[in-house]
CSV table of C-alpha atoms in Angstrom, one decimal:
chain,number,residue,atom,x,y,z
A,1,UNK,CA,88.1,88.4,116.2
A,2,UNK,CA,86.9,85.2,117.7
A,3,UNK,CA,83.4,86.6,117.6
A,4,UNK,CA,83.3,86.3,113.8
A,5,UNK,CA,86.1,83.7,113.2
A,6,UNK,CA,84.0,81.1,115.2
A,7,UNK,CA,80.9,81.8,113.2
A,8,UNK,CA,80.6,79.5,110.1
A,9,UNK,CA,78.3,82.1,108.3
A,10,UNK,CA,81.2,84.6,108.5
A,11,UNK,CA,84.0,82.2,107.6
A,12,UNK,CA,82.0,80.3,104.9
A,13,UNK,CA,84.0,81.7,102.0
A,14,UNK,CA,87.3,82.6,103.7
A,15,UNK,CA,89.0,80.2,106.2
A,16,UNK,CA,88.2,77.3,108.4
A,17,UNK,CA,85.9,78.2,111.3
A,18,UNK,CA,87.8,78.6,114.6
A,19,UNK,CA,86.7,76.2,117.3
A,20,UNK,CA,88.3,78.0,120.3
A,21,UNK,CA,89.7,81.3,121.4
A,22,UNK,CA,93.1,79.7,121.6
A,23,UNK,CA,92.9,78.7,117.9
A,24,UNK,CA,92.0,82.3,117.0
A,25,UNK,CA,95.0,83.6,119.0
A,26,UNK,CA,97.3,81.2,117.2
A,27,UNK,CA,95.8,82.1,113.9
A,28,UNK,CA,96.3,85.8,114.6
A,29,UNK,CA,100.0,85.2,115.5
A,30,UNK,CA,100.6,83.2,112.3
A,31,UNK,CA,98.6,85.6,110.1
A,32,UNK,CA,100.5,88.7,111.2
A,33,UNK,CA,103.9,87.1,111.5
A,34,UNK,CA,103.6,85.8,107.9
A,35,UNK,CA,103.2,89.4,106.5
A,36,UNK,CA,103.2,92.0,109.2
A,37,UNK,CA,103.2,95.0,106.8
A,38,UNK,CA,100.3,94.1,104.7
A,39,UNK,CA,97.6,93.2,107.1
A,40,UNK,CA,95.2,95.5,109.0
A,41,UNK,CA,92.3,95.4,111.3
A,42,UNK,CA,89.0,96.9,110.3
A,43,UNK,CA,87.3,98.9,113.0
A,44,UNK,CA,84.3,101.1,113.4
A,45,UNK,CA,85.1,104.8,113.2
A,46,UNK,CA,82.5,105.6,115.9
A,47,UNK,CA,84.0,103.6,118.7
A,48,UNK,CA,87.1,101.7,117.5
A,49,UNK,CA,85.5,98.3,117.7
A,50,UNK,CA,87.4,95.6,115.8
A,51,UNK,CA,85.1,94.1,113.2
A,52,UNK,CA,87.3,92.4,110.6
A,53,UNK,CA,90.6,92.2,108.7
A,54,UNK,CA,91.9,93.2,105.3
A,55,UNK,CA,95.2,92.4,103.8
A,56,UNK,CA,97.5,92.5,100.8
A,57,UNK,CA,99.0,89.0,100.2
A,58,UNK,CA,100.7,87.1,97.4
A,59,UNK,CA,102.9,90.2,97.1
A,60,UNK,CA,105.3,90.2,94.1
A,61,UNK,CA,107.8,92.9,94.8
A,62,UNK,CA,109.4,92.7,91.3
A,63,UNK,CA,106.1,93.1,89.3
A,64,UNK,CA,104.6,95.1,92.1
A,65,UNK,CA,101.4,93.2,92.3
A,66,UNK,CA,99.3,91.8,95.1
A,67,UNK,CA,96.0,90.2,96.0
A,68,UNK,CA,93.5,91.8,98.4
A,69,UNK,CA,91.6,89.7,100.9
A,70,UNK,CA,89.0,90.7,103.6
A,71,UNK,CA,86.5,89.4,106.1
A,72,UNK,CA,84.1,91.3,108.2
A,73,UNK,CA,81.8,90.3,111.1
A,74,UNK,CA,78.3,89.5,109.6
A,75,UNK,CA,76.8,92.0,112.0
A,76,UNK,CA,78.3,94.7,109.8
A,77,UNK,CA,77.5,93.3,106.3
A,78,UNK,CA,75.7,95.5,103.8
A,79,UNK,CA,76.7,98.8,105.4
A,80,UNK,CA,79.5,99.7,103.0
A,81,UNK,CA,82.2,99.2,105.6
A,82,UNK,CA,84.1,96.5,103.7
A,83,UNK,CA,84.0,98.6,100.5
A,84,UNK,CA,85.3,101.6,102.5
A,85,UNK,CA,88.2,99.5,103.8
A,86,UNK,CA,88.9,98.0,100.4
A,87,UNK,CA,89.1,101.4,98.8
A,88,UNK,CA,91.5,102.6,101.5
A,89,UNK,CA,93.8,99.7,100.9
A,90,UNK,CA,93.6,100.2,97.1
A,91,UNK,CA,94.5,103.9,97.6
A,92,UNK,CA,97.4,102.9,99.8
A,93,UNK,CA,98.6,100.3,97.4
A,94,UNK,CA,98.7,102.5,94.3
A,95,UNK,CA,99.4,106.0,95.8
A,96,UNK,CA,101.8,105.1,98.6
A,97,UNK,CA,103.3,101.7,97.9
A,98,UNK,CA,103.5,102.1,94.1
A,99,UNK,CA,101.8,98.8,93.2
A,100,UNK,CA,101.1,98.1,89.5
A,101,UNK,CA,98.2,95.7,89.8
A,102,UNK,CA,95.8,94.3,92.4
A,103,UNK,CA,93.7,91.2,92.2
A,104,UNK,CA,90.9,89.9,94.3
A,105,UNK,CA,88.8,86.8,94.0
A,106,UNK,CA,85.7,85.3,95.6
A,107,UNK,CA,83.7,82.1,95.5
A,108,UNK,CA,81.0,82.3,92.8
A,109,UNK,CA,78.4,81.5,95.6
A,110,UNK,CA,79.4,84.7,97.4
A,111,UNK,CA,78.4,87.4,95.0
A,112,UNK,CA,78.3,90.0,97.8
A,113,UNK,CA,82.1,89.9,97.9
A,114,UNK,CA,82.2,90.6,94.1
A,115,UNK,CA,80.0,93.7,94.7
A,116,UNK,CA,82.6,95.0,97.2
A,117,UNK,CA,85.2,94.5,94.5
A,118,UNK,CA,83.1,96.3,91.8
A,119,UNK,CA,82.2,99.2,94.2
A,120,UNK,CA,85.9,99.6,94.9
A,121,UNK,CA,86.7,100.1,91.2
A,122,UNK,CA,87.9,96.6,90.4
A,123,UNK,CA,86.7,95.0,87.2
A,124,UNK,CA,85.7,91.4,86.4
A,125,UNK,CA,88.6,89.5,84.9
A,126,UNK,CA,87.5,85.8,84.6
A,127,UNK,CA,85.8,82.9,86.3
A,128,UNK,CA,88.0,79.9,87.3
A,129,UNK,CA,85.9,76.7,87.4
A,130,UNK,CA,87.3,73.8,89.4
A,131,UNK,CA,89.5,76.2,91.4
A,132,UNK,CA,89.6,74.2,94.6
A,133,UNK,CA,87.6,72.1,97.0
A,134,UNK,CA,85.3,73.9,99.5
A,135,UNK,CA,86.8,73.8,103.0
A,136,UNK,CA,83.4,73.8,104.7
A,137,UNK,CA,81.2,71.8,102.4
A,138,UNK,CA,82.6,68.3,101.7
A,139,UNK,CA,82.6,67.4,98.0
A,140,UNK,CA,81.7,70.9,96.7
A,141,UNK,CA,84.0,72.2,94.0
A,142,UNK,CA,84.5,76.0,94.1
A,143,UNK,CA,84.5,78.3,91.1
A,144,UNK,CA,86.5,81.4,91.8
A,145,UNK,CA,85.7,84.7,90.3
A,146,UNK,CA,88.6,87.0,89.7
A,147,UNK,CA,88.7,90.8,89.7
A,148,UNK,CA,91.6,93.1,88.8
A,149,UNK,CA,92.6,96.8,89.0
A,150,UNK,CA,95.7,98.2,87.4
A,151,UNK,CA,97.4,101.4,88.3
A,152,UNK,CA,96.5,102.9,85.0
A,153,UNK,CA,92.8,102.1,85.5
A,154,UNK,CA,93.0,103.3,89.1
A,155,UNK,CA,94.4,106.7,88.3
A,156,UNK,CA,92.2,107.2,85.1
A,157,UNK,CA,89.1,106.7,87.2
A,158,UNK,CA,90.1,108.4,90.4
């Protein structure tokens, strides 16, 4: 994980870039302890190499909705691997867990993440200007783009 977590090009739109292996180890512990049942590693089928993570977070057990988040090592971008992982988590969420709605969002300046969401069956919901401050570029205000998928849309288009 440190391989991609320490690379600013990988973490640009996700989380603060890790500065040391120790920081990555601590982040892994915090990441998985916070929600151990909704976070998974992404690995290559061919050799089991760990290349990223995907998770369900902001889980609302009453309304049965959650958000999906992911990051993958830039060495594996544009190969369909993130879309494949996203589809698997979407399938799990609707078919096994019984979720009603999933959301995902990305920085407007990272349209490739939006393509993953679209290819996974999610639909554009809205753009959120002035959503937050960029954690990597001082002074830059982020516009977040939101996608959604309901259980009705999932099963209708399956």
